Coordinates of C-alpha atoms and ligand atoms in Angstrom, one line a residue:
M482 CA 0.3 -0.3 0.3
R483 CA 1.1 3.0 -0.7
P484 CA 0.7 6.2 1.9
V485 CA -1.9 8.2 1.5
A486 CA -2.8 11.7 2.8
A487 CA -4.9 10.4 6.1
Q488 CA -2.7 11.3 9.0
I489 CA -2.8 9.3 12.1
L490 CA -1.7 10.2 15.4
I491 CA 0.4 7.7 17.9
T492 CA 0.0 9.6 21.5
K493 CA 2.7 7.2 22.5
R494 CA 5.4 4.4 22.4
I495 CA 3.5 0.9 20.9
Y496 CA 5.3 -2.4 19.7
P497 CA 7.0 -1.7 16.5
E498 CA 5.0 -3.9 14.5
A499 CA 2.2 -1.2 14.6
V500 CA 3.8 1.2 13.7
Q501 CA 5.4 -0.2 10.0
F502 CA 2.5 -1.5 9.5
L503 CA 0.3 2.2 10.1
R504 CA 3.3 3.8 8.2
S505 CA 3.2 1.3 4.9
A506 CA -0.3 3.0 4.1
F507 CA -0.4 6.0 6.1
E508 CA 1.4 9.5 7.1
V509 CA 1.9 8.9 11.1
D510 CA 2.8 11.2 13.4
Y511 CA 4.3 9.0 16.2
V512 CA 5.2 10.2 19.9
D513 CA 7.6 7.4 20.3
H514 CA 8.0 7.8 24.6
D515 CA 6.1 7.1 27.2
D516 CA 6.1 11.1 28.9
G517 CA 2.4 11.2 26.9
L518 CA 1.1 14.6 25.8
T519 CA -0.7 17.3 27.9
P520 CA -3.9 18.3 27.3
E521 CA -2.4 21.2 25.0
Q522 CA 0.2 19.2 23.3
L523 CA -2.3 16.8 22.4
R524 CA -5.0 19.2 21.3
A525 CA -1.9 21.1 19.1
R526 CA -0.8 17.8 18.0
V527 CA -3.9 16.9 16.9
R528 CA -4.4 19.2 13.8
G529 CA -5.1 17.7 10.7
K530 CA -5.3 14.5 12.1
A531 CA -8.2 11.8 11.2
A532 CA -7.0 8.4 13.8
I533 CA -6.1 9.0 17.1
V534 CA -4.1 5.9 18.3
C535 CA -4.3 7.0 21.9
Q536 CA -3.7 4.6 25.6
L537 CA -5.6 4.1 29.2
T538 CA -3.3 7.2 30.3
D539 CA -4.6 9.8 26.9
R540 CA -8.2 11.4 29.0
F541 CA -10.4 11.7 25.9
D542 CA -13.4 13.7 28.4
A543 CA -16.4 15.6 26.4
A544 CA -14.0 18.7 26.1
M545 CA -11.2 17.0 24.4
I546 CA -13.4 15.1 22.3
D547 CA -15.5 18.4 21.3
S548 CA -11.9 19.9 20.1
L549 CA -11.2 17.2 17.6
E550 CA -11.8 18.4 14.3
G551 CA -11.3 15.8 11.3
V552 CA -11.3 13.3 13.4
R553 CA -12.9 9.8 12.6
I554 CA -12.1 7.0 15.1
L555 CA -9.7 7.1 18.3
A556 CA -8.3 3.3 18.7
N557 CA -7.7 2.2 22.4
V558 CA -5.0 0.2 23.4
A559 CA -7.5 -1.6 25.6
V560 CA -10.3 -3.3 26.5
G561 CA -11.0 -1.1 29.1
Y562 CA -12.6 2.5 27.5
D563 CA -13.4 4.8 30.6
N564 CA -10.4 7.0 29.6
I565 CA -12.8 8.0 26.5
D566 CA -16.6 9.5 26.7
V567 CA -18.1 7.6 23.6
A568 CA -21.6 8.9 24.1
A569 CA -19.3 12.5 23.4
A570 CA -17.4 10.9 20.6
T571 CA -20.7 9.6 19.4
R572 CA -22.4 12.7 18.9
R573 CA -19.2 13.7 17.4
G574 CA -19.4 10.9 15.0
I575 CA -16.2 9.3 16.1
L576 CA -15.8 6.5 15.7
V577 CA -14.4 4.5 19.5
T578 CA -12.5 0.7 19.3
N579 CA -10.8 -1.1 22.2
T580 CA -8.7 -4.5 22.1
P581 CA -11.0 -7.0 23.5
D582 CA -10.8 -11.1 23.6
V583 CA -6.4 -10.7 22.6
L584 CA -5.9 -10.3 26.5
T585 CA -8.3 -12.4 28.2
E586 CA -6.2 -15.1 29.4
T587 CA -3.0 -12.6 29.9
T588 CA -4.9 -11.0 31.8
A589 CA -7.1 -13.1 33.4
D590 CA -3.4 -15.6 34.6
F591 CA -2.6 -12.7 36.4
A592 CA -5.0 -12.5 38.3
F593 CA -4.7 -15.6 39.8
A594 CA -1.0 -15.1 40.1
L595 CA -2.6 -12.2 43.0
L596 CA -5.1 -14.7 43.8
M597 CA -1.7 -17.6 45.0
A598 CA 0.7 -14.9 46.0
A599 CA -1.8 -13.5 48.5
A600 CA -3.2 -16.3 49.8
R601 CA 0.1 -18.3 49.5
R602 CA 2.2 -15.3 51.2
I603 CA 5.2 -15.5 48.1
V604 CA 5.9 -11.7 48.5
E605 CA 6.5 -12.0 51.9
A606 CA 8.2 -15.4 52.1
H607 CA 11.3 -14.2 49.1
A608 CA 11.5 -10.9 50.9
F609 CA 12.5 -12.8 53.8
V610 CA 14.3 -15.6 52.2
H611 CA 16.4 -12.3 50.8
S612 CA 16.7 -10.5 54.5
G613 CA 18.5 -13.2 55.9
E614 CA 16.4 -14.0 58.8
W615 CA 15.7 -17.6 57.2
R616 CA 16.9 -19.7 60.4
R617 CA 14.3 -22.6 60.3
W618 CA 11.9 -24.4 59.3
T619 CA 9.1 -23.8 61.6
I620 CA 5.3 -24.6 62.0
D621 CA 3.3 -22.5 61.3
L622 CA 6.4 -20.2 59.2
L623 CA 4.6 -18.0 56.7
V624 CA 1.2 -19.9 56.5
G625 CA -1.1 -18.6 54.2
Y626 CA -5.0 -20.3 52.9
D627 CA -5.5 -22.9 51.0
I628 CA -6.8 -22.5 47.3
F629 CA -8.1 -25.5 46.0
N630 CA -11.6 -26.2 46.9
K631 CA -12.5 -22.9 48.2
T632 CA -15.2 -20.6 47.0
L633 CA -14.2 -18.3 43.9
G634 CA -16.6 -15.3 43.4
V635 CA -15.7 -13.4 40.6
F636 CA -17.8 -10.0 40.0
G637 CA -18.2 -9.2 36.4
L638 CA -18.6 -12.8 34.3
G639 CA -17.5 -11.2 31.1
R640 CA -14.6 -12.6 29.0
I641 CA -11.9 -11.9 31.9
G642 CA -14.4 -12.7 34.8
Q643 CA -15.0 -16.4 33.0
A644 CA -11.0 -17.3 32.5
V645 CA -10.5 -16.6 35.7
A646 CA -13.6 -18.5 36.8
R647 CA -12.2 -21.4 34.3
R648 CA -8.8 -21.5 36.0
G649 CA -10.6 -22.2 39.6
L650 CA -12.5 -24.7 38.2
G651 CA -9.2 -26.2 37.8
F652 CA -8.4 -25.5 41.2
G653 CA -11.4 -27.7 42.2
M654 CA -13.1 -24.1 43.6
K655 CA -17.1 -23.6 43.8
I656 CA -17.8 -20.5 41.3
L657 CA -20.3 -18.0 42.2
Y658 CA -20.8 -14.5 40.6
H659 CA -22.6 -11.5 40.3
D660 CA -23.3 -9.3 37.0
L661 CA -25.8 -7.3 36.2
R662 CA -27.4 -9.8 33.8
R663 CA -27.6 -13.9 34.0
A664 CA -24.7 -15.5 31.9
P665 CA -26.6 -17.8 29.4
E666 CA -27.4 -20.8 30.8
E667 CA -24.4 -22.5 29.0
V668 CA -21.4 -19.9 30.7
E669 CA -22.6 -21.2 34.2
A670 CA -22.7 -24.6 33.5
A671 CA -19.7 -25.1 31.7
L672 CA -18.3 -23.2 34.3
N673 CA -20.5 -24.7 37.3
A674 CA -21.4 -21.2 38.4
R675 CA -24.0 -19.9 40.2
W676 CA -25.2 -16.5 39.9
V677 CA -25.9 -14.2 43.6
S678 CA -26.6 -11.2 45.1
K679 CA -24.1 -9.1 45.3
E680 CA -23.9 -9.5 49.4
E681 CA -24.5 -13.2 49.3
L682 CA -20.7 -13.2 47.0
L683 CA -19.5 -11.0 49.5
A684 CA -20.6 -13.1 52.1
E685 CA -20.0 -16.3 51.1
S686 CA -16.9 -16.3 49.3
D687 CA -12.8 -16.9 50.3
F688 CA -11.6 -15.0 47.2
V689 CA -13.1 -12.2 45.8
S690 CA -12.1 -11.4 42.1
L691 CA -13.3 -8.2 40.2
H692 CA -14.2 -7.7 36.3
V693 CA -16.6 -4.8 36.2
P694 CA -15.9 -2.0 33.8
L695 CA -15.3 1.2 35.0
T696 CA -18.6 3.1 35.1
A697 CA -20.5 5.4 37.6
G698 CA -22.6 2.6 38.6
T699 CA -19.4 1.2 39.3
R700 CA -17.1 3.4 40.9
H701 CA -16.7 2.6 44.5
F702 CA -18.4 -0.7 44.0
I703 CA -16.5 -2.0 47.3
G704 CA -16.2 0.4 50.0
A705 CA -16.0 0.2 53.7
A706 CA -20.1 -1.4 53.7
E707 CA -18.7 -4.4 51.1
L708 CA -15.0 -4.6 52.3
A709 CA -17.0 -5.5 56.4
R710 CA -19.2 -8.6 54.7
M711 CA -16.6 -10.6 53.3
K712 CA -14.9 -13.3 55.7
P713 CA -11.8 -12.3 57.9
T714 CA -10.2 -15.0 55.9
A715 CA -10.8 -13.8 52.4
I716 CA -8.6 -12.1 49.7
L717 CA -10.1 -9.2 47.5
V718 CA -7.9 -8.9 43.6
N719 CA -8.5 -6.2 41.7
T720 CA -7.1 -6.6 38.0
A721 CA -10.2 -4.5 36.6
R722 CA -9.5 -0.7 37.2
G723 CA -8.5 0.9 40.8
P724 CA -12.0 3.0 41.4
V725 CA -14.4 0.2 41.4
V726 CA -12.9 0.0 44.8
D727 CA -12.6 2.7 47.6
E728 CA -8.6 2.2 48.6
A729 CA -8.9 4.5 52.1
A730 CA -11.4 1.9 53.4
L731 CA -9.8 -1.4 51.7
A732 CA -6.0 -0.1 53.4
E733 CA -8.4 0.6 56.8
A734 CA -9.5 -3.0 56.6
L735 CA -5.9 -4.4 56.2
E736 CA -4.4 -3.2 58.1
R737 CA -6.8 -3.9 60.8
K738 CA -7.5 -7.6 59.3
T739 CA -10.8 -7.4 58.5
I740 CA -10.4 -9.3 55.7
A741 CA -6.7 -11.5 55.0
A742 CA -5.8 -10.0 52.3
A743 CA -5.1 -8.3 48.7
G744 CA -4.0 -8.7 45.4
L745 CA -4.4 -5.2 43.4
D746 CA -2.8 -4.3 39.9
V747 CA -4.9 -0.9 39.5
F748 CA -5.7 1.5 41.8
E749 CA -7.6 4.8 42.0
A750 CA -4.4 7.5 41.3
E751 CA -2.1 5.5 39.1
P752 CA 0.7 5.4 40.1
K753 CA 0.1 7.0 42.9
V754 CA -0.6 4.0 45.4
H755 CA -2.9 4.9 49.2
P756 CA 0.5 5.0 51.2
K757 CA -1.3 2.8 53.6
L758 CA -0.9 -0.1 51.5
L759 CA 3.0 0.5 50.5
D760 CA 3.4 -1.2 54.4
L761 CA 1.4 -3.5 54.8
N762 CA 2.9 -7.0 54.8
N763 CA -1.3 -8.3 54.0
V764 CA -1.3 -6.9 49.7
V765 CA 0.6 -8.0 46.9
L766 CA 1.0 -4.7 44.6
A767 CA 1.6 -4.7 41.2
P768 CA 2.2 -1.6 38.4
H769 CA -1.4 -2.3 36.4
I770 CA 0.6 -5.2 34.3
A771 CA -2.3 -7.3 34.0
S772 CA -2.2 -7.4 30.2
A773 CA 1.5 -7.0 30.4
S774 CA 3.0 -10.4 27.8
V775 CA 5.2 -9.8 24.9
E776 CA 2.6 -11.4 22.8
T777 CA -0.6 -9.5 24.3
R778 CA 1.0 -6.4 24.1
R779 CA 1.8 -6.7 20.8
R780 CA -1.4 -8.1 19.6
M781 CA -3.2 -5.2 21.1
S782 CA -0.9 -2.7 19.4
M783 CA -1.5 -4.2 16.3
M784 CA -5.3 -4.7 17.0
A785 CA -5.4 -1.1 17.7
A786 CA -4.0 -0.6 14.5
E787 CA -5.4 -2.4 12.6
N788 CA -9.2 -0.7 13.8
A789 CA -7.2 2.7 12.7
A790 CA -6.3 1.5 9.7
A791 CA -10.1 0.0 8.8
A792 CA -11.3 2.9 9.4
L793 CA -9.6 5.0 7.3
S794 CA -10.4 3.0 4.7
G795 CA -13.8 3.1 5.0
R796 CA -14.0 -0.5 6.7
R797 CA -15.8 -0.8 9.1
P798 CA -13.6 -1.4 12.5
P799 CA -13.2 -4.8 14.0
N800 CA -13.7 -3.3 17.4
L801 CA -15.9 -0.4 17.4
L802 CA -17.7 0.0 20.5
N803 CA -19.8 2.8 18.9
P804 CA -21.8 0.8 16.3
E805 CA -24.5 3.2 15.9
L806 CA -22.1 5.1 13.5
W807 CA -21.6 2.5 11.2
I808 CA -24.6 3.3 8.9
Q809 CA -23.7 2.2 5.7
P810 CA -26.1 2.9 2.5
Ligands
DGY1360 C1 -6.9 -2.7 29.8 O1 -6.8 -3.9 28.7 O2 -8.0 -1.9 29.4 C2 -5.9 -3.1 30.6 O3 -6.1 -2.0 32.3 C3 -4.8 -2.9 30.4 O4 -4.5 -3.7 30.1

């Protein structure tokens, strides 16, 4: 393909094959570092562009979207798209896409890794061995909690929630889930998963894993009241979005041991972490890397590039979030 006039802005570093793919057909303005652009820089840089390949740290609120002239598509390099006001984009006729499916298993692996690390105190154990404090075997040295045969509660039985539940099945776990919509019968049957109320899930689960999107309705979905319903031996895992959990309330619950532990990949004000969480041993912390395998991050980059290329070539982008805009004559 020969470069055409349409211009694409890539707001941050992505995998090189995705940049090459776009450069083979379009003029590309590539911000080839990770610092990102301030809203002012973004507004200036976006002039004359028909597509923007963006990341979850780029905020496209209604005001920013209203200032975009001539942009046909925002191609987010993430499955989550709470950084984009999709309704505002739709009003302006701007297509929005995300990167579903390619990161499902990778993210579920990581959620389960956090669950296991928190239950079996792997990070504490590693630090303990490193510290030189290990003198002898004792009956209760770094004892944690069993995982097999326990109850796993999944909030949000979408693609990633189901993949986490499948892992739980492999550990002989009983699967409970809560979602606004009941999953199809065959999904429930395959996972041996039972729909329960939010309250029941919190009260019955040994492990609670969060897989709901961040929306106005899920902000602080887990707060002090929800944490108080959980077992004192329960472990909370969050690989969804930080603001789904009230971080101050969680830090308090972990400090007072009203729940046993947590594994967190996401935070309310990334990259800031509630200072109390940094001082606690019963929480495993990761810097928003649940989808971070080489294979998956490469696939996410390509998928976003393909979405942008499709829109600019007059084809329906495969991962369109506002299909109502795609009315072909
Ligand atoms: C997403 O895709 O939404 C993740 O948070 C980053 O992979």
